[in-house]
């Protein structure tokens, strides 16, 4: 199947053919995890769950950056707003995520200077224009976002902007997949791997994890044909007992990934252990600033000390991110927790599983 134009990836006839093939080859009960929040939304938006055989269960995974941010980091972002002359900048999704006692939105409503930016470069420019203020950016994101954060820091370093810093809570995808595989009681028969993260990492980034766990894994894009194709491949691999790491998104993903973006990322950051909501501390799954860029590290610049707090009582985000529960199995879903009054981040983020269920299910 060689497609060229975006319309073709949304073609109803083609989708019907793929669904027929899926129905024909699917015999076993399988639990397939879409690792990425954008896939979760796309699957709902296109009604893909409703056309799959009953034996196929789709699980959401730890691929929504806001959702996997540890409670402690959310609390640290909130604490930063309380420091005199600090302007906290963030992407929109993060602002409503409840911390242990407050959220960035609550602090903004109470008078703190919290601003939504569309890119890190907006935050750097804000620092350029407000020399009497300290501008802090809440650095939350995966391999897709980390290179732009690194590029912003390089610009700030080059232009000697010393009133700008980043509180880093960056995450790397492959170590999270390995951590999932090591978690008891997890039942996953295949990974639908994230398209945009893989544009940066390349297929090779998953090879070690794949070779260690022999887990059927397919990289794919976000159009309905992309997703149906990935599901078909995963079912075929399972039915034939031939797990493989496949790239079903070759129009965007190469084996090596975006070498330049990775170079920039590795110039500024180095790998570190990182805390994830639900999954806990995962070795080598985060990125911290290298020594020469530590002047831009908000965690070092400001003495933000927040205790480790438990995740919101009754919230099952952690288990949902690990594929252990669905939003409907959370007692608070649609009762105490709604998009207007979210209890956990999975109901806040546009990529969150609970928000997707609420909106489309
Ligand atoms: S419905 Fe709300 S409380 Fe329940 S898991 Fe989702 S975000 Fe957490």
Coordinates of C-alpha atoms and ligand atoms in Angstrom, one line a residue:
X1 CA 0.0 0.0 0.0
X2 CA 1.8 3.1 -1.2
X3 CA 0.0 6.3 -0.3
X4 CA 1.1 9.9 -1.0
X5 CA -1.6 12.4 0.0
X6 CA -3.1 13.0 3.4
X7 CA -6.7 12.4 2.0
X8 CA -5.6 8.8 1.2
X9 CA -4.7 8.2 4.8
X10 CA -8.3 9.1 5.6
X11 CA -9.9 7.2 2.8
X12 CA -13.1 5.4 4.0
X13 CA -12.8 2.6 1.4
X14 CA -9.2 1.8 2.4
X15 CA -10.2 1.9 6.1
X16 CA -13.0 -0.6 5.4
X17 CA -10.5 -2.9 3.6
X18 CA -8.2 -2.8 6.6
X19 CA -11.0 -3.4 9.1
X20 CA -12.0 -6.5 7.0
X21 CA -8.5 -7.8 7.1
X22 CA -8.3 -7.2 10.8
X23 CA -11.5 -9.1 11.3
X24 CA -10.3 -11.9 9.2
X25 CA -6.9 -12.5 10.9
X26 CA -7.9 -11.7 14.5
X27 CA -8.4 -15.0 16.5
X28 CA -6.7 -14.4 19.8
X29 CA -7.7 -12.0 22.6
X30 CA -5.0 -9.2 22.5
X31 CA -4.2 -6.1 24.5
X32 CA -2.5 -3.5 22.4
X33 CA -1.1 -0.4 24.0
X34 CA -1.0 3.0 22.1
X35 CA 1.9 4.5 23.9
X36 CA 1.2 8.0 22.7
X37 CA -1.6 10.4 23.9
X38 CA -2.0 11.8 20.3
X39 CA -2.8 8.2 19.1
X40 CA -5.3 7.9 21.9
X41 CA -7.1 11.0 20.7
X42 CA -6.9 10.0 17.1
X43 CA -8.3 6.5 17.9
X44 CA -11.3 8.0 19.6
X45 CA -11.8 10.8 17.1
X46 CA -12.0 8.3 14.2
X47 CA -14.1 5.7 16.1
X48 CA -11.4 3.0 15.7
X49 CA -12.3 1.1 18.9
X50 CA -15.8 0.6 17.6
X51 CA -14.7 -1.2 14.4
X52 CA -12.2 -3.7 16.0
X53 CA -13.1 -7.3 16.8
X54 CA -14.3 -7.9 20.4
X55 CA -11.0 -9.7 21.3
X56 CA -8.9 -6.6 20.7
X57 CA -8.5 -4.2 23.6
X58 CA -6.7 -0.9 23.2
X59 CA -4.9 0.5 26.2
X60 CA -3.6 3.9 26.7
X61 CA 0.1 4.2 27.7
X62 CA 2.5 6.6 29.3
X63 CA 2.8 8.9 26.3
X64 CA 1.0 12.0 27.5
X65 CA 3.8 14.3 28.8
X66 CA 1.5 16.2 31.2
X67 CA -0.1 13.0 32.5
X68 CA 3.2 11.3 33.4
X69 CA 4.7 14.4 35.2
X70 CA 5.2 13.4 38.8
X71 CA 3.1 15.1 41.5
X72 CA 6.3 16.5 43.0
X73 CA 7.2 18.3 39.8
X74 CA 3.7 19.8 39.5
X75 CA 4.0 21.0 43.1
X76 CA 7.4 22.5 42.3
X77 CA 5.9 24.5 39.4
X78 CA 3.3 25.9 41.8
X79 CA 6.0 26.8 44.4
X80 CA 7.9 28.7 41.7
X81 CA 4.9 31.0 41.2
X82 CA 5.3 32.1 44.9
X83 CA 8.8 33.5 44.4
X84 CA 9.0 37.3 44.2
X85 CA 9.6 38.7 40.6
X86 CA 9.3 35.3 39.0
X87 CA 7.1 34.8 35.9
X88 CA 6.3 31.2 35.3
X89 CA 5.7 30.2 31.7
X90 CA 4.1 27.0 30.6
X91 CA 2.3 25.3 27.8
X92 CA -1.5 25.5 28.1
X93 CA -2.1 21.9 29.1
X94 CA -0.2 22.1 32.3
X95 CA -1.8 25.1 33.8
X96 CA -4.9 23.3 35.1
X97 CA -3.2 20.1 36.4
X98 CA -3.9 20.0 40.2
X99 CA -0.9 19.8 42.4
X100 CA -1.2 18.6 46.0
X101 CA -2.5 22.0 47.2
X102 CA -3.0 24.2 44.2
X103 CA -2.5 24.4 40.5
X104 CA -0.8 27.0 38.2
X105 CA -4.3 28.2 37.2
X106 CA -5.3 28.7 40.8
X107 CA -2.1 30.6 41.6
X108 CA -2.7 32.8 38.4
X109 CA -6.2 33.5 39.6
X110 CA -4.8 34.6 43.0
X111 CA -2.5 37.1 41.3
X112 CA 0.7 35.1 40.5
X113 CA 2.3 35.9 37.1
X114 CA 1.8 32.7 35.2
X115 CA 1.8 32.9 31.4
X116 CA 0.9 30.4 28.7
X117 CA 3.4 30.4 25.9
X118 CA 3.3 28.6 22.5
X119 CA 6.9 27.8 22.4
X120 CA 10.0 28.0 24.6
X121 CA 11.3 30.8 22.4
X122 CA 8.3 33.0 23.6
X123 CA 9.7 32.5 27.2
X124 CA 13.2 33.4 26.1
X125 CA 11.9 36.6 24.5
X126 CA 9.9 37.4 27.6
X127 CA 13.2 37.2 29.5
X128 CA 14.8 39.5 27.0
X129 CA 12.1 42.1 27.5
X130 CA 11.8 41.8 31.3
X131 CA 15.2 42.2 32.6
X132 CA 13.9 43.0 36.1
X133 CA 12.1 39.6 36.3
X134 CA 13.1 36.0 36.4
X135 CA 11.4 33.9 33.7
X136 CA 11.0 30.2 34.4
X137 CA 9.8 27.7 31.9
X138 CA 8.1 24.5 33.0
X139 CA 10.0 22.0 30.9
X140 CA 7.6 19.0 30.4
X141 CA 7.9 16.9 27.3
X142 CA 9.3 13.9 25.4
X143 CA 11.9 13.6 22.7
X144 CA 9.8 15.9 20.5
X145 CA 10.0 18.8 22.9
X146 CA 13.4 18.4 24.4
X147 CA 15.4 19.5 21.3
X148 CA 13.4 22.8 21.2
X149 CA 14.1 23.4 24.9
X150 CA 17.8 22.7 24.2
X151 CA 17.7 25.1 21.3
X152 CA 16.1 27.8 23.5
X153 CA 18.8 27.4 26.1
X154 CA 21.5 27.6 23.5
X155 CA 20.0 30.9 22.3
X156 CA 19.7 32.2 25.9
X157 CA 23.3 31.2 26.5
X158 CA 24.5 32.8 23.2
X159 CA 22.7 36.0 24.0
X160 CA 23.8 36.0 27.6
X161 CA 20.2 36.1 28.9
X162 CA 20.7 35.3 32.6
X163 CA 17.2 35.9 33.8
X164 CA 15.8 32.8 32.1
X165 CA 15.7 29.2 33.4
X166 CA 13.9 25.9 32.9
X167 CA 12.6 23.6 35.5
X168 CA 13.2 20.3 33.7
X169 CA 10.8 17.4 33.9
X170 CA 11.7 15.9 30.5
X171 CA 11.1 12.3 29.8
X172 CA 12.4 9.6 27.4
X173 CA 10.1 7.1 25.8
X174 CA 12.1 3.8 25.4
X175 CA 13.0 3.5 29.1
X176 CA 9.4 3.8 30.1
X177 CA 8.5 0.9 27.7
X178 CA 11.2 -1.2 29.4
X179 CA 9.9 -0.2 32.8
X180 CA 6.4 -1.3 31.8
X181 CA 7.7 -4.6 30.7
X182 CA 9.3 -5.1 34.1
X183 CA 6.1 -4.3 36.0
X184 CA 4.2 -7.3 37.4
X185 CA 0.6 -7.9 36.3
X186 CA 1.0 -5.9 33.1
X187 CA -0.6 -7.7 30.2
X188 CA 0.4 -6.1 26.9
X189 CA 0.6 -8.0 23.6
X190 CA 1.9 -5.2 21.4
X191 CA 3.0 -1.5 21.3
X192 CA 1.7 1.1 18.9
X193 CA 4.8 3.3 19.1
X194 CA 4.5 7.1 18.9
X195 CA 5.0 8.7 15.5
X196 CA 6.3 12.1 16.3
X197 CA 8.6 10.9 19.1
X198 CA 10.0 8.4 16.6
X199 CA 10.7 11.1 14.1
X200 CA 13.3 12.4 16.5
X201 CA 14.5 9.1 18.0
X202 CA 14.4 6.9 14.9
X203 CA 13.5 3.2 14.9
X204 CA 16.8 2.2 16.3
X205 CA 16.0 3.8 19.7
X206 CA 13.6 0.9 20.4
X207 CA 15.8 -1.9 19.3
X208 CA 17.4 -2.8 22.7
X209 CA 14.0 -2.8 24.4
X210 CA 12.5 -4.9 21.6
X211 CA 15.3 -7.4 21.6
X212 CA 15.2 -7.8 25.3
X213 CA 11.4 -8.4 25.6
X214 CA 10.4 -9.6 22.1
X215 CA 7.3 -7.4 22.2
X216 CA 5.5 -6.8 18.9
X217 CA 6.0 -3.1 18.2
X218 CA 5.0 -0.9 15.3
X219 CA 5.8 2.8 14.8
X220 CA 2.9 4.6 13.1
X221 CA 1.4 7.9 12.2
X222 CA -1.8 9.5 13.4
X223 CA -4.2 9.2 10.5
X224 CA -6.9 6.4 10.6
X225 CA -5.2 4.4 7.9
X226 CA -1.9 4.6 9.8
X227 CA -3.4 3.3 13.0
X228 CA -5.5 0.6 11.4
X229 CA -2.4 -0.6 9.6
X230 CA -0.4 -0.8 12.8
X231 CA -3.2 -2.7 14.5
X232 CA -3.3 -5.2 11.6
X233 CA 0.5 -5.7 11.8
X234 CA 0.4 -6.2 15.5
X235 CA -2.4 -8.8 15.2
X236 CA -0.6 -10.6 12.4
X237 CA 2.6 -10.7 14.4
X238 CA 0.8 -12.1 17.4
X239 CA -1.2 -14.7 15.4
X240 CA 1.9 -15.9 13.6
X241 CA 4.0 -15.8 16.8
X242 CA 6.6 -13.6 15.0
X243 CA 7.2 -10.5 17.0
X244 CA 9.0 -7.7 15.2
X245 CA 9.9 -4.1 15.5
X246 CA 8.3 -2.5 12.4
X247 CA 8.2 1.1 11.0
X248 CA 4.8 1.7 9.5
X249 CA 5.5 5.4 9.3
X250 CA 8.5 5.5 6.8
X251 CA 7.2 8.8 5.3
X252 CA 8.4 10.5 8.5
X253 CA 10.5 8.1 10.5
X254 CA 14.0 6.8 9.6
X255 CA 16.2 4.3 11.4
X256 CA 18.5 7.1 12.7
X257 CA 15.8 9.7 13.4
X258 CA 16.6 13.4 13.4
X259 CA 20.3 13.4 13.9
X260 CA 20.5 17.2 14.1
X261 CA 17.8 17.5 16.8
X262 CA 19.4 14.7 18.8
X263 CA 22.8 16.5 18.6
X264 CA 21.3 19.7 19.9
X265 CA 19.5 17.8 22.7
X266 CA 22.7 16.0 23.7
X267 CA 24.7 19.2 23.6
X268 CA 22.6 20.7 26.4
X269 CA 21.2 17.7 28.3
X270 CA 22.4 14.5 29.7
X271 CA 20.4 11.4 30.7
X272 CA 19.3 11.0 34.3
X273 CA 16.9 9.0 36.4
X274 CA 13.4 10.6 36.5
X275 CA 10.2 10.2 38.4
X276 CA 7.0 9.3 36.5
X277 CA 3.4 9.3 37.7
X278 CA 2.4 5.8 38.2
X279 CA 5.6 4.2 37.1
X280 CA 7.8 5.8 39.8
X281 CA 11.5 6.4 39.4
X282 CA 12.8 5.0 36.1
X283 CA 16.5 4.8 35.5
X284 CA 17.9 6.8 32.6
X285 CA 14.4 8.0 31.6
X286 CA 14.9 11.8 32.1
X287 CA 17.2 14.5 30.8
X288 CA 18.9 17.1 33.0
X289 CA 21.0 20.1 32.1
X290 CA 24.7 19.4 31.6
X291 CA 27.1 21.2 34.0
X292 CA 28.0 24.0 31.6
X293 CA 24.3 24.9 31.3
X294 CA 23.3 24.6 35.0
X295 CA 22.9 28.4 35.2
X296 CA 19.6 27.8 33.3
X297 CA 18.4 25.2 35.8
X298 CA 15.5 26.6 37.8
X299 CA 15.7 23.8 40.3
X300 CA 19.2 25.0 41.2
X301 CA 18.6 28.7 40.8
X302 CA 15.6 28.8 43.1
X303 CA 15.6 26.7 46.3
X304 CA 12.3 25.0 45.6
X305 CA 11.9 22.3 48.1
X306 CA 8.7 20.3 47.9
X307 CA 8.0 17.1 49.7
X308 CA 7.0 13.9 47.9
X309 CA 3.2 13.9 48.1
X310 CA 0.9 11.1 47.1
X311 CA -1.2 11.3 43.9
X312 CA -4.7 12.7 44.4
X313 CA -6.8 10.3 46.5
X314 CA -9.0 8.0 44.4
X315 CA -7.3 9.1 41.1
X316 CA -6.3 6.1 39.0
X317 CA -4.1 8.1 36.5
X318 CA -1.0 6.1 37.5
X319 CA -2.7 2.7 36.8
X320 CA -4.3 4.1 33.6
X321 CA -0.9 5.2 32.3
X322 CA 0.3 1.6 32.8
X323 CA -2.6 0.0 31.1
X324 CA -3.8 -1.5 34.3
X325 CA -7.2 0.3 34.4
X326 CA -9.4 2.3 32.0
X327 CA -10.9 5.7 33.0
X328 CA -14.3 4.1 33.5
X329 CA -12.8 1.9 36.2
X330 CA -11.9 5.0 38.2
X331 CA -14.5 5.7 40.8
X332 CA -14.2 9.4 40.3
X333 CA -14.6 9.4 36.5
X334 CA -17.5 11.7 35.4
X335 CA -18.5 12.1 39.1
X336 CA -16.0 14.1 41.0
X337 CA -13.7 14.3 38.1
X338 CA -14.7 16.1 34.9
X339 CA -12.7 18.4 32.5
X340 CA -14.2 21.4 34.3
X341 CA -13.1 20.0 37.7
X342 CA -10.2 17.6 37.0
X343 CA -8.8 15.6 39.8
X344 CA -5.9 14.1 37.9
X345 CA -3.8 15.2 34.9
X346 CA -5.4 12.5 32.6
X347 CA -8.6 14.5 32.7
X348 CA -6.8 17.8 32.0
X349 CA -4.5 17.2 29.1
X350 CA -5.9 17.1 25.6
X351 CA -3.8 14.0 25.2
X352 CA -5.1 12.4 28.4
X353 CA -6.9 9.2 28.4
X354 CA -9.7 10.3 30.8
X355 CA -10.3 13.5 28.7
X356 CA -10.5 11.3 25.6
X357 CA -13.0 8.9 27.2
X358 CA -15.0 11.8 28.5
X359 CA -15.2 13.6 25.2
X360 CA -15.7 10.7 22.8
X361 CA -17.0 7.7 24.6
Ligands
LIG1 S1 -11.1 10.1 36.0 FE1 -10.0 11.8 37.0 S2 -9.6 11.0 39.0 FE2 -10.0 9.2 37.7 S3 -8.1 8.6 36.9 FE3 -8.9 10.0 35.4 S4 -8.1 12.0 36.0 FE4 -7.8 10.6 37.8

